[in-house]
Coordinates of C-alpha atoms in Angstrom, one line a residue:
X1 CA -5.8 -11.9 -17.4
X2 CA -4.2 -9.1 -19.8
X3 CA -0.8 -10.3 -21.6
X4 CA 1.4 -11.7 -19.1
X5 CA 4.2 -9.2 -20.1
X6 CA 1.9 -5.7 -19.1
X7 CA 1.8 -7.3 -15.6
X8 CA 6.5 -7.1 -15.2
X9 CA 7.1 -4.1 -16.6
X10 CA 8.7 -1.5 -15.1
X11 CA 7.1 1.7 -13.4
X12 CA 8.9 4.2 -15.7
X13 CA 7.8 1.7 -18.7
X14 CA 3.9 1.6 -17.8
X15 CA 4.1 5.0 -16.9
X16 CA 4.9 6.0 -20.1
X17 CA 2.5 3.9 -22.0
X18 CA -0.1 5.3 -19.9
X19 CA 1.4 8.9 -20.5
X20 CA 1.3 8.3 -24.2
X21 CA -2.5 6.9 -23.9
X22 CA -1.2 3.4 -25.0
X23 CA -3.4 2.0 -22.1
X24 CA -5.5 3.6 -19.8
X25 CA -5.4 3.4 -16.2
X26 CA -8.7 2.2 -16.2
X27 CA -7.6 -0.8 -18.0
X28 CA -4.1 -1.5 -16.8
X29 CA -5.8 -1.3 -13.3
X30 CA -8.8 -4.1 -14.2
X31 CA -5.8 -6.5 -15.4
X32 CA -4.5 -5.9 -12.7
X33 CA -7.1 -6.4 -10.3
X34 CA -8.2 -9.3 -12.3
X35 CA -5.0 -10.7 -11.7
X36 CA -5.2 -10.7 -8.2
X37 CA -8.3 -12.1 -8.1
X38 CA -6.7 -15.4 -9.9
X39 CA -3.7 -15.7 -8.0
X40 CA -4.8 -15.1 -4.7
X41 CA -6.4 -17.8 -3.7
X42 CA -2.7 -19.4 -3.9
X43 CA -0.2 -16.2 -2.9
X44 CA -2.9 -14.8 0.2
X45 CA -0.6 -11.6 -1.0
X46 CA -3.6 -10.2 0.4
X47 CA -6.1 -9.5 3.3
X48 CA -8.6 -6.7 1.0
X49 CA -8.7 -5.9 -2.4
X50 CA -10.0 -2.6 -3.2
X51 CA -11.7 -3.5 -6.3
X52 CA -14.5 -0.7 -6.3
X53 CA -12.0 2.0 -5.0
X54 CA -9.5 1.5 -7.1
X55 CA -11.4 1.5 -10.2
X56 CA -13.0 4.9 -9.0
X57 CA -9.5 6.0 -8.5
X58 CA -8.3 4.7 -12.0
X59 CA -11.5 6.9 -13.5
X60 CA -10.3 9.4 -11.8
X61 CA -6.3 9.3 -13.1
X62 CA -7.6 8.7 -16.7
X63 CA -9.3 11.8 -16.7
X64 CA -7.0 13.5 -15.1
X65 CA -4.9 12.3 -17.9
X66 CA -7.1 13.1 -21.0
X67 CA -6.7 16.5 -20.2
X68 CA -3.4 17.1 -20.1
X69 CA -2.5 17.0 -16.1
X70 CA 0.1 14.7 -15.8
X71 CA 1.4 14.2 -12.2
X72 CA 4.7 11.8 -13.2
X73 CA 5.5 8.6 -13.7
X74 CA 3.2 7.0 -11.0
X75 CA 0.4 8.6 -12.1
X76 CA -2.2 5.9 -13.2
X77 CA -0.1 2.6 -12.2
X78 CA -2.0 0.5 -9.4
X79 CA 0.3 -0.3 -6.4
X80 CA -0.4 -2.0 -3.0
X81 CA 0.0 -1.4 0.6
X82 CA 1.2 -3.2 3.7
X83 CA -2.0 -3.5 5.7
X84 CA -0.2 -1.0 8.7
X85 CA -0.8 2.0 6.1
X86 CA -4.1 3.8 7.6
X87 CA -6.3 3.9 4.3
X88 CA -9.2 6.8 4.6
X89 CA -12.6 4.1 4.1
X90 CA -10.5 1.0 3.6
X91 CA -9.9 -1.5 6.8
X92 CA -6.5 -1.9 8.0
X93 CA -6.0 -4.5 10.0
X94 CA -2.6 -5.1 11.1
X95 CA -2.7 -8.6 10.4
X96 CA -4.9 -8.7 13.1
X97 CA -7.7 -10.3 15.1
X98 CA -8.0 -7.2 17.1
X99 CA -8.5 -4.6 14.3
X100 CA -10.3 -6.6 11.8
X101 CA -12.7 -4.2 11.4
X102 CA -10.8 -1.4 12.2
X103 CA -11.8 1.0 8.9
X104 CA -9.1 4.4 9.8
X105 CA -10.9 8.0 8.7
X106 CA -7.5 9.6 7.4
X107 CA -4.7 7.8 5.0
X108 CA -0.9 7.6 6.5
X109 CA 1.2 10.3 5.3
X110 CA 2.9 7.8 2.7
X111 CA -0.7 6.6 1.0
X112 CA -1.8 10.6 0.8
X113 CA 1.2 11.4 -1.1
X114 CA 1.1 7.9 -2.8
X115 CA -2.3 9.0 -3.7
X116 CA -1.4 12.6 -4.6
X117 CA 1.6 11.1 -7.3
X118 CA -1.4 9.5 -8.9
X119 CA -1.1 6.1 -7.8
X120 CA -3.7 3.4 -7.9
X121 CA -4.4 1.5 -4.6
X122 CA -5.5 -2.0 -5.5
X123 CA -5.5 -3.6 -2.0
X124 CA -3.6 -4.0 1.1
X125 CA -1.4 -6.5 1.7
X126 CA -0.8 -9.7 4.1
X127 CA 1.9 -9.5 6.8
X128 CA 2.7 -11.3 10.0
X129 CA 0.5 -9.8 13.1
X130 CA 0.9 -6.6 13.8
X131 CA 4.5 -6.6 11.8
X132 CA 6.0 -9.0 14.6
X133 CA 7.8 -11.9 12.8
X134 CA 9.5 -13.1 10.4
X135 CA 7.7 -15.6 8.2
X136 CA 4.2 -14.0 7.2
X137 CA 2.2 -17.1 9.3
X138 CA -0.5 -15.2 10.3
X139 CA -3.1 -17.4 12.3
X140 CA -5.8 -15.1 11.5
X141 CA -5.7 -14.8 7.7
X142 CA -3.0 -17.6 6.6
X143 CA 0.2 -17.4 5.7
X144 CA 1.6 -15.6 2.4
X145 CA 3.0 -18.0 0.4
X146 CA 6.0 -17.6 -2.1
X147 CA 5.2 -17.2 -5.8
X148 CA 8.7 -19.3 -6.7
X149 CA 7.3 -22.0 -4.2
X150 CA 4.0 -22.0 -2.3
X151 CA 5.5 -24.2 0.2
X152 CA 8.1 -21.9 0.7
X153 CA 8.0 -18.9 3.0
X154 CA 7.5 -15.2 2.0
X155 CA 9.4 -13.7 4.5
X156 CA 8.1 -11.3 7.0
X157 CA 6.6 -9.1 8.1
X158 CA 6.1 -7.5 5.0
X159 CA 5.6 -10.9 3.1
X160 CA 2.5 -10.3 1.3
X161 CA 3.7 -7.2 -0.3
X162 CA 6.8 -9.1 -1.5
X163 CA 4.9 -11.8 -3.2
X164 CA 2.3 -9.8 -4.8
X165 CA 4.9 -7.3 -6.3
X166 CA 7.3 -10.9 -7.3
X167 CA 4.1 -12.3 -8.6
X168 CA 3.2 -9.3 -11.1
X169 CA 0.0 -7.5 -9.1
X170 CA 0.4 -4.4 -9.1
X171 CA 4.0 -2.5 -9.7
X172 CA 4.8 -1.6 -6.2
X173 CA 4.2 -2.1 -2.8
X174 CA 4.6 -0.1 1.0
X175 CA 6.7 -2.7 3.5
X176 CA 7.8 -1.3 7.2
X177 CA 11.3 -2.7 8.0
X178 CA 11.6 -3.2 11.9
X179 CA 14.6 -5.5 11.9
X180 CA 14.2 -6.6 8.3
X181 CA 10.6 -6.6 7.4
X182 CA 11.4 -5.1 4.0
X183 CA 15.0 -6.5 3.1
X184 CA 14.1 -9.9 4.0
X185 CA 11.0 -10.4 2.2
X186 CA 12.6 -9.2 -0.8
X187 CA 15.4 -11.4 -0.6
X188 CA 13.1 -14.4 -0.5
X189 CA 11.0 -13.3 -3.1
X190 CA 13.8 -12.2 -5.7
X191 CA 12.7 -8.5 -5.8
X192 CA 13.9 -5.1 -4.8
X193 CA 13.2 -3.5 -1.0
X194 CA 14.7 -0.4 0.6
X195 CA 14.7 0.5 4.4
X196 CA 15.2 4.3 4.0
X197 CA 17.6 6.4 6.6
X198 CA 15.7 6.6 9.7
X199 CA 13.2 9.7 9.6
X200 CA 13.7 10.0 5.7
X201 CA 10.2 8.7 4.9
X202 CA 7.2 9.6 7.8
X203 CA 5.9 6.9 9.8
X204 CA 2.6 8.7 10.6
X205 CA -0.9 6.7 10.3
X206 CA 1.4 3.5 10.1
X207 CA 0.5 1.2 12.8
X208 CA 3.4 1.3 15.2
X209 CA 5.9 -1.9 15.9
X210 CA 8.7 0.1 17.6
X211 CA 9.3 3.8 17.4
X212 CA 12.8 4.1 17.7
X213 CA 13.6 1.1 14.5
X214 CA 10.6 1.4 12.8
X215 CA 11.1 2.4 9.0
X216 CA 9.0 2.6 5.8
X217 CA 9.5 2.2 2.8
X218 CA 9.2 0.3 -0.8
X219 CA 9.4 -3.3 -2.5
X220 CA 9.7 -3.6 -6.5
X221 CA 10.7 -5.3 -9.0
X222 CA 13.8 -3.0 -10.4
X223 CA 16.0 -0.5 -8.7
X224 CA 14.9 2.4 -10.6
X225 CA 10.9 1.8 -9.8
X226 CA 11.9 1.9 -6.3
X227 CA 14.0 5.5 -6.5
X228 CA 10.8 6.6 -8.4
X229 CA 8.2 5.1 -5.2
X230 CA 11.1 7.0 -3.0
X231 CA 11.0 10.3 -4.7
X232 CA 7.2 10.5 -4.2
X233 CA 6.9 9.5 -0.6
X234 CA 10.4 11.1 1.5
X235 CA 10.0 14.4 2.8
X236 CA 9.6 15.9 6.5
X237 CA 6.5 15.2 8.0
X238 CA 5.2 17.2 11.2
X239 CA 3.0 14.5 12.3
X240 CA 6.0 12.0 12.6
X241 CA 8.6 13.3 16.0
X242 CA 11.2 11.5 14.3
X243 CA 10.9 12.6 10.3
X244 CA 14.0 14.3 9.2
X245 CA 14.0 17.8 7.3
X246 CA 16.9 16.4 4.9
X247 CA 16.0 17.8 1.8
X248 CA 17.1 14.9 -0.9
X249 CA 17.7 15.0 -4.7
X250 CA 15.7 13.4 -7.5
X251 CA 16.9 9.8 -6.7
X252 CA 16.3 8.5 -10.6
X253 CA 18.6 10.9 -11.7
X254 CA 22.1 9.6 -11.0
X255 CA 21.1 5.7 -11.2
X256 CA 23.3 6.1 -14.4
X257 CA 26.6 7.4 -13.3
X258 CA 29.6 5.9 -13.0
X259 CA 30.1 4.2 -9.9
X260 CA 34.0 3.4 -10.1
X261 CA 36.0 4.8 -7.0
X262 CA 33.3 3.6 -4.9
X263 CA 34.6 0.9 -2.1
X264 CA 32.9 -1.9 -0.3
X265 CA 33.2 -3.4 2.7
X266 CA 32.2 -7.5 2.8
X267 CA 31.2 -8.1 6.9
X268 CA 32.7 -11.5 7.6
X269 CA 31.2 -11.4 10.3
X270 CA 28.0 -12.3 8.8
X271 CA 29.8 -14.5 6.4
X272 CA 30.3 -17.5 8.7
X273 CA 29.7 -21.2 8.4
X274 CA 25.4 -20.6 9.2
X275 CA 25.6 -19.2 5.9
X276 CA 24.0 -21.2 3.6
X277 CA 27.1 -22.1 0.7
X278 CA 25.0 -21.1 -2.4
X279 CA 24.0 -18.2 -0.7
X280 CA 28.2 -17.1 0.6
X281 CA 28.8 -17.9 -3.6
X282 CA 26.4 -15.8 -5.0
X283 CA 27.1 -12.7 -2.5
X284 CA 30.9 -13.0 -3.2
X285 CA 29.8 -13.6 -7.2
X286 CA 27.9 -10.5 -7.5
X287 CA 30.8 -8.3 -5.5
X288 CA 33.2 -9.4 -8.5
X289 CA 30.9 -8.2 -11.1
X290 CA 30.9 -5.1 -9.4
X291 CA 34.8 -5.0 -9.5
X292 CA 34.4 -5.2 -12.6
X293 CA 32.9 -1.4 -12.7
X294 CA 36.0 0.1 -11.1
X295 CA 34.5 -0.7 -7.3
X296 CA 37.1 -1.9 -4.6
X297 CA 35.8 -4.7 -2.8
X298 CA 37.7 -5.4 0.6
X299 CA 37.3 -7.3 3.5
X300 CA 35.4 -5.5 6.5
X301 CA 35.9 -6.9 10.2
X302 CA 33.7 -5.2 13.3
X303 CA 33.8 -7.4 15.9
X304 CA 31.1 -5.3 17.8
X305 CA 28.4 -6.8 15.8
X306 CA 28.0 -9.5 18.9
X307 CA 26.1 -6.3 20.7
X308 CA 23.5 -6.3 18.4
X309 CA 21.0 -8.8 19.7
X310 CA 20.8 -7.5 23.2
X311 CA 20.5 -4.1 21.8
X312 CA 17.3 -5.3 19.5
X313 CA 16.1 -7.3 22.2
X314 CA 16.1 -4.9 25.1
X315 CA 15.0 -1.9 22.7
X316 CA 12.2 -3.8 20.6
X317 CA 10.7 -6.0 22.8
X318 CA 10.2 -3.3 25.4
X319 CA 8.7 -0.6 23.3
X320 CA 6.5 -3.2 21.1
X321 CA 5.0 -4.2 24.6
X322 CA 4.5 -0.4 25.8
X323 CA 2.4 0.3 22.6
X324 CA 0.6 -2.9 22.8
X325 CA 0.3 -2.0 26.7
X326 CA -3.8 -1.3 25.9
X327 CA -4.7 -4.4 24.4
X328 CA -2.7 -6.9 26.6
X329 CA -4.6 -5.5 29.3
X330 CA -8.1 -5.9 27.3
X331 CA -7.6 -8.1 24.5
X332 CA -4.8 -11.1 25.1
X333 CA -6.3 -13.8 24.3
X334 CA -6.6 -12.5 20.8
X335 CA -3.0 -12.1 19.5
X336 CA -1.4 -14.9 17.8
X337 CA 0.8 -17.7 19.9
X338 CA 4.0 -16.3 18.5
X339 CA 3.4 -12.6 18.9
X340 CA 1.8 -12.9 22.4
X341 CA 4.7 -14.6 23.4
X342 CA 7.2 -11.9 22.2
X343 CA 5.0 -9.3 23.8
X344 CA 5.3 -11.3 26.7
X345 CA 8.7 -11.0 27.0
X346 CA 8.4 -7.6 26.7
X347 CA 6.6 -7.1 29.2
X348 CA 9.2 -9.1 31.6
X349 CA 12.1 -6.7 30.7
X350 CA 12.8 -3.9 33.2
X351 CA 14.2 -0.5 32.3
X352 CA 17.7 -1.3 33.1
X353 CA 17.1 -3.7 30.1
X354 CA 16.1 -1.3 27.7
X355 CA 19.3 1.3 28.9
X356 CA 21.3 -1.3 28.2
X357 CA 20.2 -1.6 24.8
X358 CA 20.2 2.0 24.2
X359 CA 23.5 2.0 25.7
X360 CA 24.5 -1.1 23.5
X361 CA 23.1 1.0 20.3
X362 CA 25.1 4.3 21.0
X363 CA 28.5 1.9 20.9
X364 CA 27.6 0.6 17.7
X365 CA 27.0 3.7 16.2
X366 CA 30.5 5.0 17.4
X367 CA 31.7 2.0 16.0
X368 CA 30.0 2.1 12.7
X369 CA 31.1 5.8 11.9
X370 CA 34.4 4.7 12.0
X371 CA 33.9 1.9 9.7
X372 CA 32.4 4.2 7.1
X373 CA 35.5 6.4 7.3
X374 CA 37.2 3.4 5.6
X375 CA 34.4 2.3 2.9
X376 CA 31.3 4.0 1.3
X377 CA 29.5 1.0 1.3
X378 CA 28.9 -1.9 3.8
X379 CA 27.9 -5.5 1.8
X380 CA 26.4 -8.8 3.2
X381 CA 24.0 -11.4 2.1
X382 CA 20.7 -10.4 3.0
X383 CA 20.0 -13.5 4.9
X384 CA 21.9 -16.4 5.2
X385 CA 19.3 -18.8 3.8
X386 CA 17.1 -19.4 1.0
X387 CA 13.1 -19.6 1.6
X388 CA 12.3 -22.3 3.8
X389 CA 9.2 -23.9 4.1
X390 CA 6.5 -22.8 6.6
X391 CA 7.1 -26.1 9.1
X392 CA 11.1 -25.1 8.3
X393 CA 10.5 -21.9 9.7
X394 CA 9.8 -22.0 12.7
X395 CA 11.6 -21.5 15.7
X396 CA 14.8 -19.7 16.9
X397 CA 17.5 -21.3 14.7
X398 CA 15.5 -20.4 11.4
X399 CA 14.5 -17.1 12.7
X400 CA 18.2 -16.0 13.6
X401 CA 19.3 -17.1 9.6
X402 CA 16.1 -14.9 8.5
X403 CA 17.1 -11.6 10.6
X404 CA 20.2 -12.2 11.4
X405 CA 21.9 -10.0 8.6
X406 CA 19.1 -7.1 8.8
X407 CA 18.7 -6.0 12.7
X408 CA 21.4 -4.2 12.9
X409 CA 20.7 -1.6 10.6
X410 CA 17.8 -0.8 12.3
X411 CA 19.2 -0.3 15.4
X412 CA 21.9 1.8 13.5
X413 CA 19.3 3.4 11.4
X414 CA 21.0 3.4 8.2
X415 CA 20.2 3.3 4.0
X416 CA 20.0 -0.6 3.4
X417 CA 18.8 -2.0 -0.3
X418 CA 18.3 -5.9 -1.2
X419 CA 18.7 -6.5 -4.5
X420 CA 18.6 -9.8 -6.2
X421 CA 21.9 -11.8 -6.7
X422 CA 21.0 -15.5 -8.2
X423 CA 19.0 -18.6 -7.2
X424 CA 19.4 -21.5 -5.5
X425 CA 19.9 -24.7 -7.2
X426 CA 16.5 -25.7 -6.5
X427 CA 15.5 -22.1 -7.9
X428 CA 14.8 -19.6 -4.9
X429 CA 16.0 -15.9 -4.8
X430 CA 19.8 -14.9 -2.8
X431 CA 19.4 -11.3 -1.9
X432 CA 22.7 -9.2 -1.7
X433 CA 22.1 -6.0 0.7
X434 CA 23.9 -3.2 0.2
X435 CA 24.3 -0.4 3.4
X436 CA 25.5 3.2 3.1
X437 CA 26.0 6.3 4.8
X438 CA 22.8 8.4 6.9
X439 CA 21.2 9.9 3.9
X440 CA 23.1 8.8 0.9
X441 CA 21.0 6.7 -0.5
X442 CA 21.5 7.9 -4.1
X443 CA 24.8 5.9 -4.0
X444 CA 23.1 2.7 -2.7
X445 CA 19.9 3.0 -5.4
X446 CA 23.1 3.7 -8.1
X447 CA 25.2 1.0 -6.8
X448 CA 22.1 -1.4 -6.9
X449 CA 21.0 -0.3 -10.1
X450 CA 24.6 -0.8 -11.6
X451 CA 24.9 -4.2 -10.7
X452 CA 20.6 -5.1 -11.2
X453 CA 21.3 -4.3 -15.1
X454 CA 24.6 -6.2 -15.3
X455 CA 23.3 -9.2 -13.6
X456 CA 20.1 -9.6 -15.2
X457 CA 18.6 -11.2 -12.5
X458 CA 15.2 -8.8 -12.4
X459 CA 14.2 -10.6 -15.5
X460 CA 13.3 -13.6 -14.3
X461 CA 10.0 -14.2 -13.1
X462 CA 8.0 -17.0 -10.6
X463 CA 5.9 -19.6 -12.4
X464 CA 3.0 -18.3 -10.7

């Protein structure tokens, strides 16, 4: 493998090597390749690794380079991709039995305009089946394991994208984020992951978990890599019925200002005694240093919150078992245990059910635009434990810690960012999540960044 420090630096910092011809992309995307191929057989960060298309690719951005055509800063710097991005000649699976050799003839809208910013795909990463779960144990290609513990969890779904970006392959990755698939595995895996504003970044060519909470969207290692993955990939998309025509600003270009005048909101709520002490410390630590910037930090009550899970259950469940209507008919006996079993459950709800959860929705979004009129930013710990270990994770009381803190976002379908806050004192990642405003995720990426270069924490690394 190249030196260890090529594989943590930033975006904007390869980027500019590259830029300067300092490294090519051919080589930066061999170590990085090569460095998949020696951690992988511990991480499973991944169900393919692209090495012949990605070097082609890599030929391709060094040319590109060498005569002058420079595309920005993620032209040349190999990334990954959740294996629920459609990838033109590359299989996407879904974590899946039933589309394991599924090989898609167009890309997502998200991997063409990755591809067209001059990224480097170097594979596509592990997730729990089909995106429905929290822990990344898939029973058809293992579970993704954490690079600060193997016995540890990832998080899920988008758990293999987390601990390939945490373990230093590759400089980004593409999560979805149904009711925390992004947030949470960052969380676990001490990295950065944003769930856009729903219909800021397309969903189309992603494989579908729920329409109406779906969201997509990146994991890094720093704040400012992921405004620069955001910058290349939001925009309206025809192709996806719910993709917003909000045009947005360069999101690297504020991460600098001041953020003084800016309050926050701390949901007690979702700081109660199932919070995990270390994790309640570190949440409340990171808040002060933040005061410490001229940010008011006040306490936020919204006793609502109790609506959430009927709203995500009536609304997930239901449309998760409509799109997977087909292959429950033809193809049951392949799905996982866990997943068929949520499926199942969709398929028991009635349509009363599912009104009820819109209706449940449509109060907490009255609710929540009232809160906002009080704070510009809502904060709580991302999830109310640290990793646990694969036999730890299972079941409901470990699933409800994992999501508990995430959900209702979705269903809200607001900005949310993780960022990394501390470690436990057996040394696993706190996440702190930070929520805004539809749309305003400038101030969430500057918040974030604000507090990511006070802190530190993005420095550490897993002693993978």
């Amino acid at each position: 493998m190249a030196d260890e420090s090529l594989h943590f630096l930033t975006i904007r910092g390869v980027g500019e090597r590259l830029r300067r011809r300092e490294i090519s992309p051919v080589e930066l995307t061999r170590a990085a390749l090569a460095r998949a191929d020696a951690l992988d057989g511990s991480l499973n960060a991944f169900i393919t690794i692209t090495h012949e298309a990605a070097l082609e690719q890599a030929q391709a951005a060094e040319r590109s380079l060498q005569s002058g055509h420079y595309l920005g800063p993620l032209h040349g710097v190999p990334i990954s991709l959740k294996d629920l991005y459609q990838t033109s000649g590359i299989a996407t699976t879904g974590g899946s039995k039933i589309l394991k050799d599924w090989t898609p003839t167009a890309d997502a809208t998200v991997t063409r305009r990755l591809r067209q910013a001059g990224a480097v795909l170097i594979g596509k990463n592990n997730l729990h089946e089909f995106a429905f779960g929290a822990t990344n144990e898939n029973p058809h290609f293992g579970p993704a394991r954490n690079p600060w513990n193997s016995e540890r969890i990832t998080g899920g779904s988008s758990g293999g994208s987390a601990a390939a970006v945490a373990a230093g392959i590759g400089y980004a990755s593409m999560g979805s984020d149904t009711g925390g698939s992004i947030r949470l595995p960052a969380a676990l895996c001490g990295i950065v992951g944003v769930k856009p504003t729903y219909g800021l970044v397309s969903r189309a060519g992603v494989l579908p978990l729920s329409w109406s909470l779906d969201h997509c969207g990146p994991l890094t290692r720093t704040v400012e890599d992921a405004a620069i993955v955001m910058n290349a990939i939001i925009g309206y998309d025809a192709a996806d019925p719910a993709s917003a025509t909000r045009v947005m600003p360069d999101l690297t270009t504020a991460l600098d200002d001041r953020v003084s005048g800016l309050r926050i909101g701390l949901l007690q709520e979702y700081l109660g005694e199932n919070v995990q002490p270390e994790v309640a410390a570190a949440v409340r630590s990171a808040l002060g240093s933040l005061e410490g910037q001229g940010v008011s930090i006040g306490e936020l009550s919204v006793s609502d919150v109790e609506y959430r899970a009927g709203a995500v259950f009536g609304i997930l469940y239901s449309e998760a078992a409509a799109i997977h209507e087909r292959w429950l008919k033809t193809r049951r006996a392949d799905y996982g245990a866990d997943v068929l079993e949520r499926l199942s459950q969709g398929e028991r709800l009635t349509a009363t059910q599912y009104l009820r959860g819109q209706q449940a929705r449509r109060a907490l979004m009255e609710r929540f635009r009232t809160v906002f009129e009080t704070v510009d930013v809502i904060a709580t710990p991302t999830t109310a434990i640290v990793a646990p270990t694969i036999p730890e994770s299972r079941g409901p009381v470990a699933r409800g810690q994992l999501l508990g803190f995430t959900q209702l976002f979705n269903i809200l379908g607001l900005p949310a960012i993780s960022v990394p806050c501390g470690f436990s004192r057996n040394g696993l990642p706190i996440g702190l999540q930070l929520v805004g405003r539809p749309f305003e995720e400038a101030t969430l990426l500057r918040l974030a960044h604000v507090y990511e270069q006070r802190a530190g924490w993005h420095k550490e690394r897993p002693a993978v």
